[in-house]
């Protein structure tokens, strides 16, 4: 049986099935195996970016698989090049501070003297010392204010007022009454313009022991925030075991735990107040109708059932700045 050769008309019809752009893709004069046309050189000295060729969707369906893979990989490469990289962030440890954490069993005792500060707890139980390394080159104002608050002993007696198990604990909030474990910032703190700088939020809460300035999770008294001389000194520490992406882009990461991660883990295991589902429902309803008592009641949620506080704090001198282990954010 003889096989009929395709006529010239059928060959013309076959060539029409491919768009004109595909013919240029398969038969580029500079390369017989080129999938895509080479970008034309820029001769106008304007240094404009030469965009990759735009290929019609119908043409993509007819391209060989190898060309599609090449096109996809080049697209991903351009996206990665345009995405912000945290590998260039300077996380050099320029300063170190320490905090001693303790428990005060008699804090809720009826025999406790009214107005007595936590720092003078008579039956304190020491949990241990935590050493923080601060990223002073990346966030100089946040680092300087945190270090100044430590050296002025303003954090001494500060209550760990919030503990979300598996995520973080927070301390250093401000209230009108100092005896309730709140912090009064020392004089001389600099107004922190980094809180409104997008570059200050580029580090992630990617691992346990991340030290962060509370912005989105700030619990300071609303009346105190209205003070024109207000300084935010509330901080949080992630406890693990995993990352906390819900904290990203809301709080400023400015340090990491260098020593005492076992103390962080001990605090993370303390039971917290958990309201019943019925109480949560009534609280959400009260907040919906604008009842201010709802926010006051909500402040008690996630509080540790043991009185954990900062019994001592201060600065440890750094003779030579170094990268934190590990140094990546």
C-alpha positions as MATLAB code, in Angstrom:
seq = 'XXXXXXXXXXXXXXXXXXXXXXXXXXXXXXXXXXXXXXXXXXXXXXXXXXXXXXXXXXXXXXXXXXXXXXXXXXXXXXXXXXXXXXXXXXXXXXXXXXXXXXXXXXXXXXXXXXXXXXXXXXXXXXXXXXXXXXXXXXXXXXXXXXXXXXXXXXXXXXXXXXXXXXXXXXXXXXXXXXXXXXXXXXXXXXXXXXXXXXXXXXXXXXXXXXXXXXXXXXXXXXXXXXXXXXXXXXXXXXXXXXXXXXXXXXXXXXXXXXXXXXXXXXXXXXXXXXXXXXXXXXXXXXXXXXXXXXXXXXXXXXXXXXXXXXXXXXXXXXXXXXXXXXXXX';
ca = [
       0.000    0.000    0.000;
       1.410    3.317   -0.989;
       1.324    6.202    1.441;
      -0.012    9.469    0.071;
       2.212   12.431    0.722;
       0.575   15.534    2.168;
      -0.300   18.118   -0.395;
       0.945   21.655   -0.357;
      -2.495   22.811    0.792;
      -2.404   20.512    3.810;
       1.101   21.700    4.666;
      -0.076   25.297    4.508;
      -2.983   24.487    6.776;
      -0.599   22.828    9.235;
       1.626   25.869    9.346;
      -1.351   28.120   10.011;
      -2.159   26.101   13.142;
       0.817   27.728   14.873;
       0.612   31.438   15.616;
       3.064   33.747   14.022;
       4.830   34.278   17.330;
       5.634   30.569   17.519;
       7.377   30.563   14.177;
       9.703   33.228   15.474;
      10.233   31.206   18.642;
      11.252   28.048   16.809;
      13.291   29.656   14.014;
      15.121   32.547   15.586;
      17.985   33.603   13.332;
      20.489   33.577   16.202;
      19.685   30.116   17.468;
      18.002   27.156   15.884;
      17.142   25.704   19.292;
      15.943   28.848   20.997;
      12.548   28.696   22.713;
      12.109   32.434   23.117;
      13.381   35.434   21.183;
      16.354   37.256   22.604;
      15.586   40.716   23.975;
      16.714   43.542   21.786;
      19.602   45.584   23.138;
      18.830   48.958   24.663;
      20.544   51.717   22.663;
      18.900   54.825   24.074;
      21.040   54.973   27.252;
      17.939   55.170   29.413;
      18.846   51.962   31.280;
      15.299   50.675   31.013;
      14.594   47.150   32.068;
      14.168   44.837   29.057;
      11.051   42.883   29.832;
      10.739   39.227   28.927;
       8.614   38.442   25.873;
       4.871   38.326   26.346;
       3.549   35.040   24.972;
      -0.147   34.557   24.168;
      -1.934   31.958   26.251;
      -2.887   29.953   23.136;
       0.749   29.857   22.124;
       1.773   28.444   25.506;
      -0.522   25.482   24.961;
       1.398   24.556   21.795;
       4.927   24.983   23.128;
       7.112   21.962   23.957;
       7.363   20.984   27.608;
      11.034   21.979   27.802;
      10.205   25.538   26.741;
       7.403   25.780   29.287;
       9.762   24.703   32.061;
      12.308   27.283   30.938;
       9.674   30.009   30.878;
       8.381   29.076   34.342;
      11.847   28.971   35.882;
      12.723   32.370   34.425;
       9.485   33.834   35.831;
      10.243   32.473   39.292;
      13.774   33.854   39.061;
      12.414   37.335   38.305;
       9.957   37.100   41.220;
      12.714   36.017   43.606;
      14.910   38.878   42.426;
      12.173   41.413   43.130;
      11.192   39.931   46.531;
      12.802   41.524   49.612;
      15.586   39.426   51.080;
      16.269   39.149   54.812;
      19.727   37.646   54.240;
      21.156   41.149   53.904;
      19.663   42.364   57.199;
      22.365   43.271   59.712;
      21.614   41.183   62.820;
      24.909   41.939   64.512;
      24.715   41.711   68.307;
      25.879   45.108   69.557;
      24.449   44.985   73.093;
      23.512   42.388   75.681;
      21.106   42.688   78.594;
      20.043   40.178   81.221;
      16.761   39.582   83.016;
      16.207   37.391   86.058;
      12.724   35.864   86.161;
      11.078   34.772   89.409;
       7.717   33.704   90.849;
       6.009   35.434   93.783;
       3.671   32.905   95.490;
       2.324   35.488   97.968;
       1.290   38.080   95.354;
      -2.424   37.314   95.782;
      -2.148   36.677   99.501;
      -4.471   38.656  101.801;
      -1.460   39.450  103.980;
       0.302   41.255  101.137;
       0.887   44.917  101.934;
      -1.183   47.242   99.765;
       1.034   48.960   97.233;
       3.985   46.602   97.742;
       6.024   46.140   94.595;
       6.791   42.760   93.111;
      10.503   43.463   93.251;
      10.285   43.240   97.064;
       8.448   39.889   97.129;
       9.459   38.181  100.433;
       9.134   34.572   99.221;
      10.427   34.864   95.678;
      11.245   31.672   93.759;
      13.932   32.167   91.122;
      13.356   30.659   87.680;
      16.672   31.733   86.181;
      18.481   34.306   84.057;
      17.886   35.108   80.395;
      20.498   36.947   78.321;
      19.248   38.845   75.268;
      21.366   39.953   72.324;
      20.187   43.185   70.663;
      20.439   44.240   67.014;
      21.782   47.738   67.599;
      22.907   48.404   64.034;
      19.562   47.503   62.549;
      17.336   49.183   65.170;
      19.431   51.677   67.155;
      16.522   53.576   68.778;
      14.579   50.495   69.887;
      17.772   48.918   71.194;
      18.864   52.062   73.057;
      15.458   52.531   74.739;
      15.250   48.876   75.779;
      18.774   48.924   77.176;
      18.146   52.217   79.007;
      14.979   50.794   80.585;
      16.970   47.775   81.765;
      19.881   49.748   83.204;
      17.484   52.108   84.997;
      15.867   49.032   86.654;
      12.494   50.121   85.280;
      11.759   46.537   84.265;
      12.526   45.331   87.777;
       9.241   44.129   89.258;
       7.495   44.026   85.866;
       4.817   41.354   85.620;
       4.602   38.776   82.838;
       0.983   39.720   82.191;
       0.242   37.648   79.082;
       1.171   34.113   78.110;
      -0.147   32.445   74.995;
       1.034   28.893   75.200;
       2.896   27.696   72.152;
       3.428   31.284   70.987;
       4.854   33.990   73.283;
       4.752   35.793   76.618;
       4.661   39.566   77.115;
       5.897   41.869   79.886;
       6.526   45.557   80.498;
       3.055   47.037   80.032;
       2.148   50.387   81.596;
      -0.709   51.093   84.010;
      -1.465   53.983   86.350;
      -0.730   51.800   89.413;
       2.908   50.758   89.652;
       2.204   48.097   92.302;
       0.320   45.948   89.772;
       3.517   44.896   88.027;
       3.468   47.692   85.444;
       6.456   49.628   84.121;
       7.152   53.336   84.280;
       9.694   54.218   81.546;
      12.723   56.188   82.714;
      13.245   59.770   81.669;
      15.470   60.493   78.717;
      14.100   57.894   76.304;
      14.182   58.920   72.654;
      10.988   59.166   70.642;
      10.973   55.937   68.656;
      10.457   56.803   64.992;
      11.238   53.176   64.073;
       7.705   52.161   65.063;
       6.411   53.834   61.883;
       9.285   52.753   59.637;
       8.374   49.779   57.375;
      12.017   48.664   57.352;
      11.804   47.968   61.085;
       9.315   45.152   60.500;
      11.337   43.069   58.051;
      12.536   40.430   60.546;
      10.277   37.434   61.216;
       9.219   35.684   64.413;
      10.650   32.509   62.944;
      12.051   30.708   65.983;
      11.712   30.422   69.770;
      13.572   33.080   71.730;
      12.788   35.991   69.409;
      12.703   39.332   71.249;
      10.187   41.821   69.880;
       8.798   45.252   70.768;
       5.012   45.036   71.180;
       3.185   47.194   68.659;
       0.201   45.155   67.494;
       0.038   43.226   70.806;
       0.494   46.299   72.993;
      -1.546   46.197   76.233;
      -0.714   49.609   77.702;
      -3.471   51.583   79.347;
      -5.274   53.693   76.739;
      -5.069   56.821   78.868;
      -1.286   56.468   79.102;
      -0.962   56.147   75.323;
      -2.569   59.580   74.920;
       0.296   61.218   76.797;
       2.453   63.170   74.299;
       5.556   61.894   76.126;
       4.463   58.259   75.894;
       7.197   55.663   75.268;
       6.404   52.074   74.396;
       8.592   49.636   76.365;
       6.369   46.540   76.349;
       8.093   43.521   74.804;
       7.369   39.901   73.967;
       9.468   36.749   73.678;
       8.425   33.843   71.485;
       8.390   30.523   73.337;
       8.065   28.021   70.498;
       8.058   25.260   69.580;
       7.326   26.704   66.128;
       7.323   30.112   64.436;
       4.677   32.795   65.080;
       3.807   34.252   61.664;
       0.757   35.998   63.142;
       3.185   38.345   64.937;
       5.029   39.310   61.747;
       4.526   42.818   60.330;
       2.915   43.865   63.641;
       5.826   43.906   66.095;
       9.480   44.928   65.793;
      12.003   42.104   66.179;
      15.139   43.645   67.675;
      16.929   40.810   69.488;
      17.204   37.143   70.381;
      17.804   34.933   73.404;
      21.492   34.068   73.764;
      21.288   32.202   77.073;
      18.485   30.906   79.266;
      16.150   29.309   76.754;
      15.315   26.764   79.460;
      13.893   29.633   81.529;
      11.732   30.702   78.590;
      10.465   27.118   78.296;
       9.676   27.002   82.027;
       7.565   30.139   81.765;
       5.787   28.756   78.703;
       4.569   25.692   80.614;
       2.758   27.688   83.335;
      -1.048   27.272   83.120;
      -3.066   30.320   82.097;
      -6.585   31.618   82.655;
      -8.913   30.271   79.972;
     -12.492   31.594   79.956;
     -15.301   29.194   79.212;
     -17.035   29.313   75.851;
     -20.115   30.893   77.435;
     -18.034   33.711   78.937;
     -16.319   34.315   75.603;
     -19.714   34.616   73.911;
     -20.967   37.211   76.395;
     -17.683   39.125   76.155;
     -17.889   39.314   72.365;
     -21.497   40.485   72.598;
     -20.585   43.153   75.181;
     -17.725   44.352   73.007;
     -20.072   44.503   70.022;
     -22.479   46.853   71.805;
     -19.603   49.010   73.066;
     -19.468   47.932   76.713;
     -16.053   49.041   78.041;
     -16.100   46.297   80.675;
     -15.588   43.738   77.912;
     -12.041   44.944   77.233;
     -11.263   44.986   80.965;
     -12.456   41.410   81.322;
     -10.544   40.335   78.240;
      -7.314   41.624   79.795;
      -7.500   38.750   82.282;
      -7.428   36.136   79.546;
      -4.119   34.325   78.932;
      -2.679   35.535   82.234;
      -0.346   33.038   83.939;
      -1.842   31.390   87.016;
       1.497   31.979   88.730;
       2.889   35.456   89.314;
       5.961   35.537   87.061;
       7.930   38.771   87.177;
      11.338   40.282   86.402;
      13.246   40.325   89.673;
      16.423   41.917   88.300;
      17.770   43.316   85.025;
      20.813   45.096   83.676;
      23.407   45.338   80.924;
      26.258   42.978   80.081;
      29.160   44.673   78.339;
      30.006   43.549   74.803;
      33.692   43.965   73.994;
      33.237   43.140   70.314;
      29.998   43.070   68.309;
      29.259   39.628   66.888;
      26.588   37.792   64.985;
      23.990   35.967   67.010;
      24.016   32.169   66.874;
      22.126   31.682   64.578;
      22.473   35.051   62.860;
      19.629   34.826   60.350;
      16.232   36.360   61.197;
];
